[in-house]
mmCIF file of C-alpha atoms in Angstrom:
data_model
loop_
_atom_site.group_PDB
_atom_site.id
_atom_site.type_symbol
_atom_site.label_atom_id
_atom_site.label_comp_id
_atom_site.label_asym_id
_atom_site.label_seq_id
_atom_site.Cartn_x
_atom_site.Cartn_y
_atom_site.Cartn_z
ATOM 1 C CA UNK Q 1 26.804 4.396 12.707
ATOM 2 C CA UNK Q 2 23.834 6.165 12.226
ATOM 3 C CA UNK Q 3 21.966 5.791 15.577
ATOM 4 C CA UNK Q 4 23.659 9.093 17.239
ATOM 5 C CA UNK Q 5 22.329 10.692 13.994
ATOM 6 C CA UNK Q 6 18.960 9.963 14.416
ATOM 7 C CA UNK Q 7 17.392 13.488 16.100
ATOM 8 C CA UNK Q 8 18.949 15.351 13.309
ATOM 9 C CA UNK Q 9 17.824 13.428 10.634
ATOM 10 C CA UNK Q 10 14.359 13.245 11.883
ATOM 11 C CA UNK Q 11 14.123 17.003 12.477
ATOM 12 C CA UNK Q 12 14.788 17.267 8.123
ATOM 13 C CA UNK Q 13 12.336 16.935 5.351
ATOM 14 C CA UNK Q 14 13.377 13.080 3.627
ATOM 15 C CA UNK Q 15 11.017 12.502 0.640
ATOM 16 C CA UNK Q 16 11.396 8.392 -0.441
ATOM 17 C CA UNK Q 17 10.937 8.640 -3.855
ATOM 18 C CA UNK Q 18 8.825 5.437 -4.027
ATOM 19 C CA UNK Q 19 5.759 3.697 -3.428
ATOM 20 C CA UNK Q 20 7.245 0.147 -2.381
ATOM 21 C CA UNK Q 21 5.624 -0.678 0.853
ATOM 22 C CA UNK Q 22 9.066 -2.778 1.330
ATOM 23 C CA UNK Q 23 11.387 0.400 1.206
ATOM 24 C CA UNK Q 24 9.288 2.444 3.384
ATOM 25 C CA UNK Q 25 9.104 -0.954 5.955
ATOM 26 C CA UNK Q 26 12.983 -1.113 6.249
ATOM 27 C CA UNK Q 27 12.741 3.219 6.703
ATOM 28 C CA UNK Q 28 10.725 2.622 9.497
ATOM 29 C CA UNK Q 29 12.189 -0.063 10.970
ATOM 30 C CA UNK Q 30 15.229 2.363 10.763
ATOM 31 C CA UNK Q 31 13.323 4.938 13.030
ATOM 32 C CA UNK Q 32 13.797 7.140 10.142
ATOM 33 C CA UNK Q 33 10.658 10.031 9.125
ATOM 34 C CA UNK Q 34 10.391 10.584 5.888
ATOM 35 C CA UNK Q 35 7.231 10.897 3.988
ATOM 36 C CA UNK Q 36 6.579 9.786 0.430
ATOM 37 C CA UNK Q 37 6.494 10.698 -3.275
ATOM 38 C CA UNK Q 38 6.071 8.108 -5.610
ATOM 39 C CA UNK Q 39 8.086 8.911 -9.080
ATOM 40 C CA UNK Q 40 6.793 9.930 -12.467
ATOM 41 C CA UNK Q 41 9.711 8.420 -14.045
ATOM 42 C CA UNK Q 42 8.931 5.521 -16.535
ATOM 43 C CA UNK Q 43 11.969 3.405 -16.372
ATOM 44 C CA UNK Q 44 11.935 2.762 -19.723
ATOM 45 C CA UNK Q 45 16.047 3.194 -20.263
ATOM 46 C CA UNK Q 46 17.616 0.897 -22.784
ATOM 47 C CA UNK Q 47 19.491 -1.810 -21.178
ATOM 48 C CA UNK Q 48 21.439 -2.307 -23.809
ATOM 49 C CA UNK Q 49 23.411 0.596 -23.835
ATOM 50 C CA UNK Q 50 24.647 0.323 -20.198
ATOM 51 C CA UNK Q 51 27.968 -1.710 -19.541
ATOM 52 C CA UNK Q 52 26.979 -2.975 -16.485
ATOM 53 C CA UNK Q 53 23.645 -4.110 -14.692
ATOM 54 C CA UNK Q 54 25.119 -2.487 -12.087
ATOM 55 C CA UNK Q 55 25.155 1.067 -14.398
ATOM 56 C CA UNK Q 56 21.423 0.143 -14.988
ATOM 57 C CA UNK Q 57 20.189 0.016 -11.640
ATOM 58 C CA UNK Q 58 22.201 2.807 -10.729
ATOM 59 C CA UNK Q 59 20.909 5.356 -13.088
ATOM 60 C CA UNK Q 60 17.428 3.778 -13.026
ATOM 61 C CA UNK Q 61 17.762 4.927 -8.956
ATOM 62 C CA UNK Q 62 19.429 8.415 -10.192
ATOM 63 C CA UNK Q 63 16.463 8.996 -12.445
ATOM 64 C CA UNK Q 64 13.680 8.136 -9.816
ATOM 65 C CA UNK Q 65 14.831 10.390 -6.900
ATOM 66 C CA UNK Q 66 15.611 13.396 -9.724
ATOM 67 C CA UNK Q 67 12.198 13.674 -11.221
ATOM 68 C CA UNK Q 68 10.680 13.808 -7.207
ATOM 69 C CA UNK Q 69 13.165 16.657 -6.912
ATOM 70 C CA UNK Q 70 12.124 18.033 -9.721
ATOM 71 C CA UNK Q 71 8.058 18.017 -8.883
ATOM 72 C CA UNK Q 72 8.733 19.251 -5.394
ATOM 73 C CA UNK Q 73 10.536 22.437 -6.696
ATOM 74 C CA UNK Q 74 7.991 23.459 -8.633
ATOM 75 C CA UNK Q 75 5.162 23.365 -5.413
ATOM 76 C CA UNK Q 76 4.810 25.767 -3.035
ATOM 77 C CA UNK Q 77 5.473 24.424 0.051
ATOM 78 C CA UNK Q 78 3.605 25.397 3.811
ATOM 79 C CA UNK Q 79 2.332 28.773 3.581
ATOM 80 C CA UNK Q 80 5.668 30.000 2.430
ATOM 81 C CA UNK Q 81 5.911 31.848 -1.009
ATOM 82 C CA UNK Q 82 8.407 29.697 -1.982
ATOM 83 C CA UNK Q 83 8.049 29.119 -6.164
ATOM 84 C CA UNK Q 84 10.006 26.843 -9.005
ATOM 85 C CA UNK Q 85 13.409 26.281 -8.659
ATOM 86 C CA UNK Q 86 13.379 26.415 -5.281
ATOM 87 C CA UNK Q 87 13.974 23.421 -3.326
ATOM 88 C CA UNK Q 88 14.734 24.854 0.326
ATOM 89 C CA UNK Q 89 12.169 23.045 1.984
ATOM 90 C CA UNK Q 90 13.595 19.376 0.863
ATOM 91 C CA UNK Q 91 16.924 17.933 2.675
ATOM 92 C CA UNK Q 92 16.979 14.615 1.438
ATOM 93 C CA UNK Q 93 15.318 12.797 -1.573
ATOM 94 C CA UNK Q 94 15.751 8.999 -1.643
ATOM 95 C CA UNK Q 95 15.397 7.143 -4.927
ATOM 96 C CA UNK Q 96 16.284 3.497 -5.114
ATOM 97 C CA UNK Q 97 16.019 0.412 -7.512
ATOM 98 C CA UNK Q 98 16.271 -3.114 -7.877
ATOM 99 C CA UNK Q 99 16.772 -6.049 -10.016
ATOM 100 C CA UNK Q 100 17.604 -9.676 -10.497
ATOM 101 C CA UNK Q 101 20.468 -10.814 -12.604
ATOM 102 C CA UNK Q 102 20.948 -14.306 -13.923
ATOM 103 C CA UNK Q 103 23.491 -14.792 -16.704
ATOM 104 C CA UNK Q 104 23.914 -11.360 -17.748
ATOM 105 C CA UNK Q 105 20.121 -11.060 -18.182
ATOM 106 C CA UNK Q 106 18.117 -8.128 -16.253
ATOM 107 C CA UNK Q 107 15.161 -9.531 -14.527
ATOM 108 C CA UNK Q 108 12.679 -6.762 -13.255
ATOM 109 C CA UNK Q 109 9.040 -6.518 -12.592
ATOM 110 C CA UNK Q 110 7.143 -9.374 -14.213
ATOM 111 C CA UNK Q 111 4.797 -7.985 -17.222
ATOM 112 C CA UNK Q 112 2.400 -11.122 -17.096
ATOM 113 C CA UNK Q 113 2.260 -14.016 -15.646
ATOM 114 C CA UNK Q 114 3.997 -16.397 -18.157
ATOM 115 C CA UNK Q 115 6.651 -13.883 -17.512
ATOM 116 C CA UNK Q 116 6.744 -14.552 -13.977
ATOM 117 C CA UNK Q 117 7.206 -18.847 -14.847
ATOM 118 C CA UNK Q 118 9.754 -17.619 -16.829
ATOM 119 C CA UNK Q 119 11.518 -15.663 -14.377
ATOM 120 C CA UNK Q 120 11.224 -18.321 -11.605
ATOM 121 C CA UNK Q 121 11.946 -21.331 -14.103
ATOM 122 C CA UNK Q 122 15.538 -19.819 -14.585
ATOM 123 C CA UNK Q 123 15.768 -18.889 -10.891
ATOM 124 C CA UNK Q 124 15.406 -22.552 -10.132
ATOM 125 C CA UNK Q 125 17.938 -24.828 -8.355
ATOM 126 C CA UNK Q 126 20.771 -21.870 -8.986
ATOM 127 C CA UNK Q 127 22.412 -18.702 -7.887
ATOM 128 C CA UNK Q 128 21.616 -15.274 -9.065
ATOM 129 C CA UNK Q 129 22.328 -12.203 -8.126
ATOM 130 C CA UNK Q 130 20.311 -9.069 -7.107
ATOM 131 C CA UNK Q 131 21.781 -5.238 -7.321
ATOM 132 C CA UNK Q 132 19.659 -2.894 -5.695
ATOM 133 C CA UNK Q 133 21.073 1.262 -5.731
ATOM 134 C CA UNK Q 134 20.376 4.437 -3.644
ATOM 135 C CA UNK Q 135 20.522 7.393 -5.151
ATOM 136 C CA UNK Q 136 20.496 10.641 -2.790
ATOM 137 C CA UNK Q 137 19.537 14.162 -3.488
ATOM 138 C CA UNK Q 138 20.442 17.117 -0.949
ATOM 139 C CA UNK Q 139 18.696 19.730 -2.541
ATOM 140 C CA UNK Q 140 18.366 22.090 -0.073
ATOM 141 C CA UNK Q 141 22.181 22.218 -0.627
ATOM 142 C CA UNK Q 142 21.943 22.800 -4.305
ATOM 143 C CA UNK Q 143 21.858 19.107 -5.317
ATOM 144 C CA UNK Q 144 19.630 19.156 -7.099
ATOM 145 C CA UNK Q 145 20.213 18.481 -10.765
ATOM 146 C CA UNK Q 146 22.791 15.415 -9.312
ATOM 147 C CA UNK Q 147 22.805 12.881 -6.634
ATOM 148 C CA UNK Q 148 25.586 14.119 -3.693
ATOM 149 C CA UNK Q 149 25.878 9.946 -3.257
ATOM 150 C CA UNK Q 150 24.833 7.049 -5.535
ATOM 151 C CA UNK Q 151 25.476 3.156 -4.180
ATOM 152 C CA UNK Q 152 25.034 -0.253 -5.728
ATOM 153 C CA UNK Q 153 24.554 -3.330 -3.071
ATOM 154 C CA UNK Q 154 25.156 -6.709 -4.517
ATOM 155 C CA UNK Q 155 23.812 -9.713 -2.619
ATOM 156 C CA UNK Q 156 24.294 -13.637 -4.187
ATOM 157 C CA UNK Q 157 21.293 -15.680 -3.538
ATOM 158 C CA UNK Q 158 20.352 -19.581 -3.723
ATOM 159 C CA UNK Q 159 17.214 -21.038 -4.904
ATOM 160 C CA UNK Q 160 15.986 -24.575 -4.058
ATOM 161 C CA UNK Q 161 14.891 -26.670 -7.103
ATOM 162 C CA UNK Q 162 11.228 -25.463 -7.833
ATOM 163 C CA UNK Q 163 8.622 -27.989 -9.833
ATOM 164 C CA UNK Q 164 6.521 -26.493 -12.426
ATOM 165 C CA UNK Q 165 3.526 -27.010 -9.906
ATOM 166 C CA UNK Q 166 5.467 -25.242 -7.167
ATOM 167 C CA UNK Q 167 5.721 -22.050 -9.399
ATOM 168 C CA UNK Q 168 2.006 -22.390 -10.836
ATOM 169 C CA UNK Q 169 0.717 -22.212 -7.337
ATOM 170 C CA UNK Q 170 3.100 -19.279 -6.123
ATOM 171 C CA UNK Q 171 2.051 -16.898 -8.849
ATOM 172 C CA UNK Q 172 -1.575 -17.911 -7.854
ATOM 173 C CA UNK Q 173 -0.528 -16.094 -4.599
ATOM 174 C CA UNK Q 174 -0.238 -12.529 -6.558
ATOM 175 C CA UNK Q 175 2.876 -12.111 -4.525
ATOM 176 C CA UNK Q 176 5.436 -12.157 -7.598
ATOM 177 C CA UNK Q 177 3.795 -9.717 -9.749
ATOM 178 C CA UNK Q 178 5.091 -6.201 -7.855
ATOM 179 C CA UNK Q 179 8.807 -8.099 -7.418
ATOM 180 C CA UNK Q 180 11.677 -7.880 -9.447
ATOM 181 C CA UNK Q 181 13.138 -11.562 -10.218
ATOM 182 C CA UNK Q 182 9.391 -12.167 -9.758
ATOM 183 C CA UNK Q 183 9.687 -13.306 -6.322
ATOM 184 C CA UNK Q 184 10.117 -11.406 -2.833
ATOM 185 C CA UNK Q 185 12.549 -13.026 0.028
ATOM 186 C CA UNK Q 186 10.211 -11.470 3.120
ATOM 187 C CA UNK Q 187 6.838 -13.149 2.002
ATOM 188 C CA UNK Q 188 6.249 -16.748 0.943
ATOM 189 C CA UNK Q 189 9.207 -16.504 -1.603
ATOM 190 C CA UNK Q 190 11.644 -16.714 1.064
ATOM 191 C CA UNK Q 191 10.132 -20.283 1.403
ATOM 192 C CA UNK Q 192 12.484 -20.975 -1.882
ATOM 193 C CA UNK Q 193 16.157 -19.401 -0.875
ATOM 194 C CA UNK Q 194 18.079 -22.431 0.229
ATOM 195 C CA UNK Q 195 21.399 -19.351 1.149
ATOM 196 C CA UNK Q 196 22.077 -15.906 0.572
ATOM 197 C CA UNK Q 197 25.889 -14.217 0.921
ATOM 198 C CA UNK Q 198 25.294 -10.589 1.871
ATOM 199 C CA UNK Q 199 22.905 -8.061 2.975
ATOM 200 C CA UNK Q 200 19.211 -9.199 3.687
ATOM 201 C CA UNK Q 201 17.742 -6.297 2.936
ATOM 202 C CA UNK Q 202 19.222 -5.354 -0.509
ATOM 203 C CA UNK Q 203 17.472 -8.947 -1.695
ATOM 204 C CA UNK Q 204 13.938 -6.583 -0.081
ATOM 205 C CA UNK Q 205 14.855 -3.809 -2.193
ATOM 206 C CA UNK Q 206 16.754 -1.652 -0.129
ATOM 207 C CA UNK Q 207 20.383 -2.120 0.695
ATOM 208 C CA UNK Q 208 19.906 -0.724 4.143
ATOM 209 C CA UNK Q 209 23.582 -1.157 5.892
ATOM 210 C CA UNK Q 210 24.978 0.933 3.090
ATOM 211 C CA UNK Q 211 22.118 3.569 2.667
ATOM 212 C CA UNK Q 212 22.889 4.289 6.637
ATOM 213 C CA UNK Q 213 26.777 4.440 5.961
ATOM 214 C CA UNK Q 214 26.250 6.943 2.610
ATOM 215 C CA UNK Q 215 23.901 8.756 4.872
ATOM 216 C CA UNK Q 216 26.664 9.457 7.948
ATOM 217 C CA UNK Q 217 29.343 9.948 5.049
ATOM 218 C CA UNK Q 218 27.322 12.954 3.818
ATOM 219 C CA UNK Q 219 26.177 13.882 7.440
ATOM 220 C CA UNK Q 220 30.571 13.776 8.102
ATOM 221 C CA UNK Q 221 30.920 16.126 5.077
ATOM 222 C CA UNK Q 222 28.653 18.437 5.627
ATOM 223 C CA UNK Q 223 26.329 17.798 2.688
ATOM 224 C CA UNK Q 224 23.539 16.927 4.373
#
């Protein structure tokens, strides 16, 4: 388990390469310091040409954490001289992703807010599925071009039956429009998941079990 790790990590640099509120929440809650960098990337890969949702979120994740490591090398850190290319000062980078999947289809972010009765029309009175990755950068060991550890969390979740009235006065909330699937377990969405088979925290956006076990493994290894 992580716990005995705690000092060690806390006396390294760990950049989250994100600006959810949710991921850094679950960090925290962790005990874990780490300070953050939101991502340039645009996620704006082609879902089509990925054989898996599960390949999608995973490189999505990848992509995040690697353009963080990317800006960082090229600042110069403290009072150091330290230039581009160097990445010294970093010990961890975190990227992560999520999404919803409901027969095959990829449900992110909703663009508008017909998308969003969309999104929670098909969630309705069913099961669907959400994948959420970790992608982790050591670059003050050289990794810094590829993750040293990339995981994908699946987690099986149960809606309720929802009326078209129900939905209509949800999305008046403004809580669906920053949440993939359109809907987020820890606020008044939760309200709607009649059962959930696996990790809590993957269905927040952050598989947090498994981020801690990757973390030891790497810790174990000696590439971290």
């Amino acid at each position: 388990m992580i716990i005995q790790h705690m000092a060690a990590l806390n006396a390294k640099r760990i950049v989250l390469a994100s600006g959810s509120p949710r991921r850094r929440e679950i960090l925290t809650i962790l005990g874990l310091s780490h300070e953050v960098h939101v991502s340039s990337f645009e996620e704006d890969l082609d879902k089509a040409t990925f054989p898996s949702p599960a390949d999608y979120v995973r490189k999505n994740a990848s992509m995040k954490a690697a353009a963080v490591v990317a800006e960082l090398a090229t600042k110069v850190v403290g009072s150091g001289e330290r230039g581009v290319g160097d990445h010294s000062a970093v010990d961890l980078v975190i990227g992560s992703d999520t999404v919803v999947v409901v027969d095959g289809r990829i449900l992110e972010k909703p663009r508008s807010e017909a998308a969003a009765f969309d999104m929670l029309s098909t969630l309705s009175g069913r099961e669907h599925e959400v994948l959420s990755a970790v992608a982790l950068f050591t670059p003050s060991l050289s990794n810094a071009t590829s993750p040293a550890s990339v995981l994908c969390e699946s987690t099986k979740v149960s809606f309720a039956p929802l009326s078209s009235e129900t939905i209509a006065a949800y999305i008046r909330t403004g809580e669906p429009m920053d949440k993939a699937g359109s809907y987020g377990i820890q606020g008044i969405g939760g309200s709607f998941v009649s059962g959930i088979a696996g990790c809590y925290y993957n269905v927040m956006g952050f598989p947090l079990h498994a981020f801690t076990k990757a973390v030891v493994g790497l810790l174990d290894a000696g590439e971290l």
